[in-house]
mmCIF file of C-alpha atoms in Angstrom:
data_model
loop_
_atom_site.group_PDB
_atom_site.id
_atom_site.type_symbol
_atom_site.label_atom_id
_atom_site.label_comp_id
_atom_site.label_asym_id
_atom_site.label_seq_id
_atom_site.Cartn_x
_atom_site.Cartn_y
_atom_site.Cartn_z
ATOM 1 C CA MET A 103 -0.941 306.202 68.066
ATOM 2 C CA LYS A 104 -4.410 304.398 67.967
ATOM 3 C CA SER A 105 -3.556 303.691 63.676
ATOM 4 C CA ALA A 106 -0.407 302.274 65.264
ATOM 5 C CA THR A 107 -1.456 299.412 68.389
ATOM 6 C CA GLY A 108 -4.437 299.032 65.772
ATOM 7 C CA THR A 109 -1.527 298.121 63.382
ATOM 8 C CA ALA A 110 0.207 295.885 65.877
ATOM 9 C CA GLU A 111 -3.072 294.835 67.088
ATOM 10 C CA THR A 112 -4.267 293.252 63.108
ATOM 11 C CA GLY A 113 -0.559 292.024 63.168
ATOM 12 C CA ALA A 114 -1.073 289.904 66.284
ATOM 13 C CA ILE A 115 -3.493 288.808 65.283
ATOM 14 C CA GLN A 116 -2.954 287.827 62.054
ATOM 15 C CA LEU A 117 0.237 285.947 63.071
ATOM 16 C CA ALA A 118 -2.010 283.929 65.455
ATOM 17 C CA PHE A 119 -4.035 283.257 62.834
ATOM 18 C CA THR A 120 -0.988 281.911 60.724
ATOM 19 C CA ASP A 121 0.091 279.687 64.172
ATOM 20 C CA PHE A 122 -3.118 277.974 64.138
ATOM 21 C CA LYS A 123 -2.798 277.239 61.040
ATOM 22 C CA GLU A 124 0.095 275.753 60.668
ATOM 23 C CA ILE A 125 -0.106 274.125 63.615
ATOM 24 C CA THR A 126 -3.177 272.559 62.610
ATOM 25 C CA LYS A 127 -1.768 271.848 58.794
ATOM 26 C CA ALA A 128 -4.753 273.571 57.997
ATOM 27 C CA ARG A 129 -4.036 272.616 53.806
ATOM 28 C CA LEU A 130 -3.167 269.152 54.725
ATOM 29 C CA ALA A 131 -6.479 268.910 56.664
ATOM 30 C CA ILE A 132 -8.265 270.327 54.210
ATOM 31 C CA SER A 133 -7.349 267.478 52.219
ATOM 32 C CA VAL A 134 -8.568 265.123 54.544
ATOM 33 C CA VAL A 135 -11.941 266.577 55.075
ATOM 34 C CA PHE A 136 -12.271 266.734 50.975
ATOM 35 C CA SER A 137 -11.986 262.931 51.414
ATOM 36 C CA ALA A 138 -14.257 262.424 54.277
ATOM 37 C CA VAL A 139 -16.874 264.673 52.290
ATOM 38 C CA ALA A 140 -16.248 262.878 49.022
ATOM 39 C CA GLY A 141 -17.096 259.449 51.191
ATOM 40 C CA TYR A 142 -19.747 261.402 52.651
ATOM 41 C CA LEU A 143 -21.547 261.382 48.615
ATOM 42 C CA LEU A 144 -20.267 258.453 47.790
ATOM 43 C CA GLY A 145 -22.842 256.622 51.364
ATOM 44 C CA ALA A 146 -25.342 259.678 51.117
ATOM 45 C CA SER A 147 -28.840 258.592 50.189
ATOM 46 C CA GLU A 148 -29.755 262.331 49.514
ATOM 47 C CA ILE A 149 -27.099 265.306 50.822
ATOM 48 C CA ARG A 150 -28.366 267.496 53.878
ATOM 49 C CA ALA A 151 -26.008 270.356 54.474
ATOM 50 C CA VAL A 152 -26.181 269.934 58.452
ATOM 51 C CA PRO A 153 -25.348 266.138 58.244
ATOM 52 C CA LEU A 154 -22.033 267.652 56.405
ATOM 53 C CA LEU A 155 -21.469 270.433 57.800
ATOM 54 C CA LEU A 156 -21.346 268.152 60.763
ATOM 55 C CA LEU A 157 -18.262 266.463 59.109
ATOM 56 C CA VAL A 158 -16.534 268.863 57.338
ATOM 57 C CA LEU A 159 -16.467 271.114 60.816
ATOM 58 C CA GLY A 160 -15.613 267.559 63.045
ATOM 59 C CA GLY A 161 -13.182 266.341 60.046
ATOM 60 C CA TYR A 162 -10.453 269.495 60.901
ATOM 61 C CA CYS A 163 -10.791 269.427 64.209
ATOM 62 C CA MET A 164 -9.852 265.815 65.292
ATOM 63 C CA VAL A 165 -7.246 266.516 61.801
ATOM 64 C CA GLY A 166 -5.752 269.382 63.169
ATOM 65 C CA ALA A 167 -5.619 267.955 66.933
ATOM 66 C CA SER A 168 -3.619 265.569 65.492
ATOM 67 C CA ASN A 169 -1.367 267.668 64.035
ATOM 68 C CA ALA A 170 -1.049 269.341 67.341
ATOM 69 C CA TYR A 171 -0.073 266.419 69.255
ATOM 70 C CA ASN A 172 2.079 265.652 67.347
ATOM 71 C CA GLN A 173 3.944 268.575 67.106
ATOM 72 C CA VAL A 174 4.602 268.889 70.214
ATOM 73 C CA ILE A 175 6.028 265.436 70.619
ATOM 74 C CA GLU A 176 8.052 266.003 68.603
ATOM 75 C CA ARG A 177 8.844 270.192 69.200
ATOM 76 C CA SER A 178 13.269 268.870 70.111
ATOM 77 C CA LEU A 179 13.491 267.223 66.892
ATOM 78 C CA ASP A 180 11.308 269.321 64.253
ATOM 79 C CA LYS A 181 13.939 272.240 65.847
ATOM 80 C CA ARG A 182 16.984 269.717 64.204
ATOM 81 C CA MET A 183 15.094 270.092 61.048
ATOM 82 C CA HIS A 184 15.269 272.330 57.957
ATOM 83 C CA ARG A 185 11.459 271.787 56.684
ATOM 84 C CA THR A 186 9.923 272.613 60.575
ATOM 85 C CA ARG A 187 12.266 274.425 62.764
ATOM 86 C CA HIS A 188 10.046 277.514 61.565
ATOM 87 C CA ARG A 189 6.696 276.037 63.222
ATOM 88 C CA PRO A 190 5.149 277.848 65.818
ATOM 89 C CA ILE A 191 6.110 275.880 68.673
ATOM 90 C CA PRO A 192 10.316 274.937 68.192
ATOM 91 C CA SER A 193 10.829 278.829 67.119
ATOM 92 C CA GLY A 194 9.040 280.132 70.146
ATOM 93 C CA ARG A 195 6.150 281.848 68.550
ATOM 94 C CA MET A 196 3.878 279.505 70.720
ATOM 95 C CA ARG A 197 3.746 277.623 74.151
ATOM 96 C CA VAL A 198 3.197 274.520 74.184
ATOM 97 C CA SER A 199 0.290 274.260 76.669
ATOM 98 C CA THR A 200 -1.058 276.649 74.362
ATOM 99 C CA ALA A 201 -0.922 273.827 71.573
ATOM 100 C CA MET A 202 -2.035 271.507 73.658
ATOM 101 C CA ALA A 203 -4.574 273.876 74.421
ATOM 102 C CA ILE A 204 -5.532 273.641 71.193
ATOM 103 C CA ALA A 205 -5.355 270.128 70.902
ATOM 104 C CA ILE A 206 -7.448 269.256 72.956
ATOM 105 C CA VAL A 207 -10.245 271.766 72.526
ATOM 106 C CA MET A 208 -10.048 270.383 69.014
ATOM 107 C CA THR A 209 -10.457 266.671 69.748
ATOM 108 C CA LEU A 210 -13.322 267.676 72.010
ATOM 109 C CA ALA A 211 -15.108 269.638 70.203
ATOM 110 C CA GLY A 212 -14.321 267.060 66.994
ATOM 111 C CA VAL A 213 -15.782 264.271 68.490
ATOM 112 C CA ALA A 214 -18.654 265.745 69.648
ATOM 113 C CA LEU A 215 -19.483 266.725 66.458
ATOM 114 C CA LEU A 216 -19.531 263.725 64.566
ATOM 115 C CA TYR A 217 -21.068 262.130 66.992
ATOM 116 C CA GLN A 218 -24.296 264.019 66.376
ATOM 117 C CA LEU A 219 -23.628 262.220 62.477
ATOM 118 C CA ASN A 220 -23.258 258.282 64.696
ATOM 119 C CA PRO A 221 -21.425 257.421 67.191
ATOM 120 C CA ARG A 222 -19.309 254.800 64.878
ATOM 121 C CA THR A 223 -17.976 258.304 63.285
ATOM 122 C CA ALA A 224 -16.955 259.495 66.206
ATOM 123 C CA PHE A 225 -15.419 256.272 67.080
ATOM 124 C CA PHE A 226 -13.567 255.989 63.829
ATOM 125 C CA GLY A 227 -12.971 259.636 64.592
ATOM 126 C CA ALA A 228 -11.187 259.242 68.103
ATOM 127 C CA LEU A 229 -8.776 255.770 66.918
ATOM 128 C CA SER A 230 -7.601 257.903 64.622
ATOM 129 C CA ILE A 231 -6.103 260.174 66.534
ATOM 130 C CA PHE A 232 -5.370 257.915 69.301
ATOM 131 C CA LEU A 233 -3.314 255.728 66.211
ATOM 132 C CA TYR A 234 -1.334 258.646 64.750
ATOM 133 C CA THR A 235 -0.811 260.686 68.201
ATOM 134 C CA CYS A 236 -0.523 257.447 70.507
ATOM 135 C CA VAL A 237 1.141 255.047 67.835
ATOM 136 C CA TYR A 238 2.370 256.655 64.605
ATOM 137 C CA THR A 239 4.566 259.524 66.126
ATOM 138 C CA PRO A 240 6.753 257.740 69.112
ATOM 139 C CA LEU A 241 7.401 255.015 66.966
ATOM 140 C CA LYS A 242 8.595 257.564 63.535
ATOM 141 C CA THR A 243 12.250 257.113 65.556
ATOM 142 C CA VAL A 244 11.520 253.499 66.287
ATOM 143 C CA THR A 245 11.222 251.232 62.665
ATOM 144 C CA PRO A 246 10.170 252.507 59.369
ATOM 145 C CA LEU A 247 7.234 250.151 60.755
ATOM 146 C CA ALA A 248 5.700 252.936 61.924
ATOM 147 C CA VAL A 249 4.179 254.048 57.936
ATOM 148 C CA PHE A 250 2.633 251.163 58.115
ATOM 149 C CA VAL A 251 0.929 252.482 61.134
ATOM 150 C CA GLY A 252 0.881 255.449 59.937
ATOM 151 C CA ALA A 253 -1.636 254.726 56.668
ATOM 152 C CA ILE A 254 -4.595 253.723 59.314
ATOM 153 C CA PRO A 255 -5.874 256.688 60.291
ATOM 154 C CA GLY A 256 -4.556 257.927 56.971
ATOM 155 C CA ALA A 257 -6.393 256.005 55.461
ATOM 156 C CA ILE A 258 -9.926 256.425 57.665
ATOM 157 C CA PRO A 259 -11.283 259.793 56.428
ATOM 158 C CA PHE A 260 -12.307 258.282 53.306
ATOM 159 C CA MET A 261 -14.148 255.180 54.878
ATOM 160 C CA LEU A 262 -15.522 257.964 57.638
ATOM 161 C CA GLY A 263 -18.095 259.718 55.030
ATOM 162 C CA TRP A 264 -19.584 256.588 54.216
ATOM 163 C CA VAL A 265 -19.898 255.649 57.635
ATOM 164 C CA ALA A 266 -21.349 259.774 58.210
ATOM 165 C CA ALA A 267 -23.758 259.033 55.243
ATOM 166 C CA THR A 268 -24.948 255.598 57.111
ATOM 167 C CA ASP A 269 -24.363 254.214 60.028
ATOM 168 C CA ASN A 270 -23.240 251.507 59.030
ATOM 169 C CA PHE A 271 -19.463 249.889 58.427
ATOM 170 C CA GLY A 272 -19.640 247.575 55.681
ATOM 171 C CA ILE A 273 -17.914 245.827 52.602
ATOM 172 C CA GLU A 274 -18.059 249.390 51.288
ATOM 173 C CA PRO A 275 -16.559 251.785 53.485
ATOM 174 C CA GLY A 276 -13.962 249.314 53.954
ATOM 175 C CA THR A 277 -13.202 248.787 50.684
ATOM 176 C CA LEU A 278 -12.263 252.928 50.528
ATOM 177 C CA PHE A 279 -10.169 252.490 53.049
ATOM 178 C CA MET A 280 -8.073 250.053 51.373
ATOM 179 C CA ILE A 281 -8.562 252.268 48.419
ATOM 180 C CA GLN A 282 -6.821 255.161 50.301
ATOM 181 C CA PHE A 283 -4.323 252.691 52.622
ATOM 182 C CA PHE A 284 -3.114 250.812 49.996
ATOM 183 C CA TRP A 285 -2.062 254.882 48.291
ATOM 184 C CA GLN A 286 -0.675 255.914 51.623
ATOM 185 C CA PHE A 287 2.686 254.014 51.023
ATOM 186 C CA PRO A 288 3.960 255.187 47.350
ATOM 187 C CA HIS A 289 3.345 259.164 48.734
ATOM 188 C CA PHE A 290 5.142 258.946 51.838
ATOM 189 C CA TRP A 291 8.013 256.723 50.801
ATOM 190 C CA ALA A 292 8.718 259.694 48.231
ATOM 191 C CA LEU A 293 7.318 261.785 50.399
ATOM 192 C CA GLY A 294 10.602 260.176 52.538
ATOM 193 C CA TRP A 295 12.945 260.010 49.553
ATOM 194 C CA MET A 296 12.578 263.653 48.869
ATOM 195 C CA LEU A 297 13.162 264.183 52.882
ATOM 196 C CA ASP A 298 15.780 261.478 53.582
ATOM 197 C CA GLU A 299 18.646 263.978 55.035
ATOM 198 C CA ASP A 300 16.586 266.239 56.711
ATOM 199 C CA TYR A 301 14.711 263.963 58.220
ATOM 200 C CA ARG A 302 18.026 261.845 59.517
ATOM 201 C CA ARG A 303 18.797 265.014 60.826
ATOM 202 C CA GLY A 304 15.425 264.929 63.461
ATOM 203 C CA GLY A 305 15.904 260.950 63.816
ATOM 204 C CA PHE A 306 13.039 259.394 61.978
ATOM 205 C CA LYS A 307 13.085 256.183 59.533
ATOM 206 C CA MET A 308 10.520 256.416 56.856
ATOM 207 C CA LEU A 309 12.059 254.295 54.780
ATOM 208 C CA PRO A 310 10.711 250.716 53.946
ATOM 209 C CA THR A 311 14.498 249.715 53.868
ATOM 210 C CA GLY A 312 16.169 253.066 55.723
ATOM 211 C CA LYS A 313 17.448 253.627 52.883
ATOM 212 C CA LYS A 314 17.223 255.646 49.414
ATOM 213 C CA ASP A 315 18.270 251.910 47.613
ATOM 214 C CA THR A 316 16.148 248.773 44.942
ATOM 215 C CA GLY A 317 14.338 247.736 48.349
ATOM 216 C CA THR A 318 12.661 251.165 48.414
ATOM 217 C CA VAL A 319 12.078 252.116 45.157
ATOM 218 C CA VAL A 320 10.141 248.397 44.367
ATOM 219 C CA GLN A 321 7.542 248.583 46.945
ATOM 220 C CA ILE A 322 6.811 251.778 45.879
ATOM 221 C CA ILE A 323 5.749 250.290 42.194
ATOM 222 C CA MET A 324 4.259 247.546 44.395
ATOM 223 C CA TYR A 325 2.015 249.347 46.531
ATOM 224 C CA THR A 326 0.790 251.895 43.843
ATOM 225 C CA ILE A 327 0.166 248.392 41.364
ATOM 226 C CA TRP A 328 -2.000 247.414 44.512
ATOM 227 C CA MET A 329 -3.491 250.622 45.095
ATOM 228 C CA ILE A 330 -4.200 250.431 40.590
ATOM 229 C CA VAL A 331 -6.235 246.795 41.203
ATOM 230 C CA ILE A 332 -8.062 247.358 44.694
ATOM 231 C CA SER A 333 -9.218 251.227 43.630
ATOM 232 C CA ILE A 334 -10.829 249.666 39.927
ATOM 233 C CA ILE A 335 -11.885 246.662 42.178
ATOM 234 C CA PRO A 336 -15.961 248.079 42.733
ATOM 235 C CA VAL A 337 -16.619 248.095 38.795
ATOM 236 C CA PHE A 338 -16.781 244.541 38.967
ATOM 237 C CA GLY A 339 -19.909 244.590 41.198
ATOM 238 C CA ILE A 340 -18.877 242.741 44.177
ATOM 239 C CA THR A 341 -19.004 245.691 46.599
ATOM 240 C CA GLY A 342 -22.276 246.308 48.085
ATOM 241 C CA ARG A 343 -23.444 249.884 47.167
ATOM 242 C CA LEU A 344 -20.334 250.843 46.449
ATOM 243 C CA SER A 345 -20.115 250.542 42.247
ATOM 244 C CA LEU A 346 -17.735 252.025 39.465
ATOM 245 C CA SER A 347 -19.371 252.581 36.226
ATOM 246 C CA VAL A 348 -16.250 250.594 32.863
ATOM 247 C CA PRO A 349 -16.551 254.306 32.078
ATOM 248 C CA ALA A 350 -15.021 255.650 35.028
ATOM 249 C CA ALA A 351 -12.723 252.188 36.112
ATOM 250 C CA VAL A 352 -10.597 252.720 32.931
ATOM 251 C CA LEU A 353 -10.039 256.453 33.593
ATOM 252 C CA ILE A 354 -8.899 255.993 36.888
ATOM 253 C CA PHE A 355 -6.977 252.721 35.779
ATOM 254 C CA LEU A 356 -5.332 255.201 33.601
ATOM 255 C CA MET A 357 -4.518 258.009 36.040
ATOM 256 C CA GLY A 358 -3.387 255.357 37.835
ATOM 257 C CA LEU A 359 -0.454 253.951 34.739
ATOM 258 C CA VAL A 360 0.589 258.100 35.327
ATOM 259 C CA MET A 361 1.343 257.221 38.691
ATOM 260 C CA LEU A 362 3.619 253.413 38.460
ATOM 261 C CA TRP A 363 5.668 255.624 34.985
ATOM 262 C CA PHE A 364 6.589 258.405 37.992
ATOM 263 C CA ALA A 365 7.364 254.939 40.039
ATOM 264 C CA LEU A 366 8.907 252.739 37.806
ATOM 265 C CA ARG A 367 11.160 256.475 37.062
ATOM 266 C CA LEU A 368 12.178 256.877 40.402
ATOM 267 C CA TYR A 369 13.121 253.237 40.321
ATOM 268 C CA GLU A 370 15.205 254.256 36.721
ATOM 269 C CA LEU A 371 16.649 258.183 38.177
ATOM 270 C CA ARG A 372 17.201 257.688 42.182
ATOM 271 C CA ASP A 373 16.898 261.364 42.452
ATOM 272 C CA ARG A 374 14.867 263.514 44.220
ATOM 273 C CA GLN A 375 13.341 265.730 41.682
ATOM 274 C CA SER A 376 11.788 262.286 40.379
ATOM 275 C CA ALA A 377 10.738 261.599 44.062
ATOM 276 C CA ARG A 378 9.390 264.631 43.886
ATOM 277 C CA SER A 379 7.152 264.400 40.731
ATOM 278 C CA LEU A 380 5.778 260.951 42.359
ATOM 279 C CA MET A 381 4.852 262.377 45.653
ATOM 280 C CA LEU A 382 2.794 265.446 43.259
ATOM 281 C CA SER A 383 0.963 262.377 41.024
ATOM 282 C CA SER A 384 0.102 260.347 44.054
ATOM 283 C CA VAL A 385 -1.466 263.760 45.413
ATOM 284 C CA THR A 386 -3.081 264.492 41.746
ATOM 285 C CA TYR A 387 -4.617 261.016 41.397
ATOM 286 C CA ILE A 388 -6.147 260.931 45.177
ATOM 287 C CA THR A 389 -7.781 264.154 43.882
ATOM 288 C CA LEU A 390 -8.960 263.297 41.408
ATOM 289 C CA MET A 391 -10.165 259.447 41.646
ATOM 290 C CA GLN A 392 -12.651 260.893 44.978
ATOM 291 C CA ILE A 393 -13.549 263.339 41.728
ATOM 292 C CA VAL A 394 -14.636 260.461 39.270
ATOM 293 C CA TYR A 395 -15.843 257.759 42.127
ATOM 294 C CA VAL A 396 -18.254 260.653 43.043
ATOM 295 C CA VAL A 397 -19.120 262.730 40.089
ATOM 296 C CA ASP A 398 -19.861 258.627 38.204
ATOM 297 C CA SER A 399 -21.801 257.700 41.141
ATOM 298 C CA PHE A 400 -24.385 260.693 40.172
ATOM 299 C CA ILE A 401 -24.316 260.403 36.671
#
């Protein structure tokens, strides 16, 4: 009997942990924290464990809170879509009040942790929650321009790391922001192309023209080109302390061309598989680009 009870308790704990990861979108949150850490390593004159830990924990809390608020707001829409109907709230595994409690606690904890670094970091973290929750989320069912709004909080983490390390906002974090800002568009529009039918079930307007057409792909290509250009701007020595060696710039340029090739492939084929390939290449690009920046700064 005790063994059965213990097994049931263990199962309940595991399910609660799984639901917590899902309500905070753990994989997405970790990727966002990775961007913030990369920005910190670029900006820090010396790497200290405590500030880095505060950034990691505070960053996860801020992203997790945004995702929890999002799932509370969109719970009725999530029920309509195949990819989201099994989330904790629409499936009935988690109450709305529980999700809200998680979101509020993580908001307060995140702001408090980031404030320990400096007030600017806490401000930008709080701003990202506000824009994602109060502006981007409601706009998703109203206009495709929601993606432009969502690109702002989506681009903050890379910049946030630099601000956390330096307590300064200037051309360096501004450049990091712009790199990730322009990256958002081909990434999310590729995802929107892949999931267009499902998004329509939820009433979301994610593609710039509202449909999978030439206009959408052309915009994907143009934003990819801008992303590549901005990613290598530091090689010209005009972005303050943020610099990039010629070999690193060439490597990033070549990686950008790979992503551009997938965008051109989508233009040619207009199918779901091409959109998926572009989306995956965009994730690979942003990760490797940040690694190249960090490694280059230490060489």
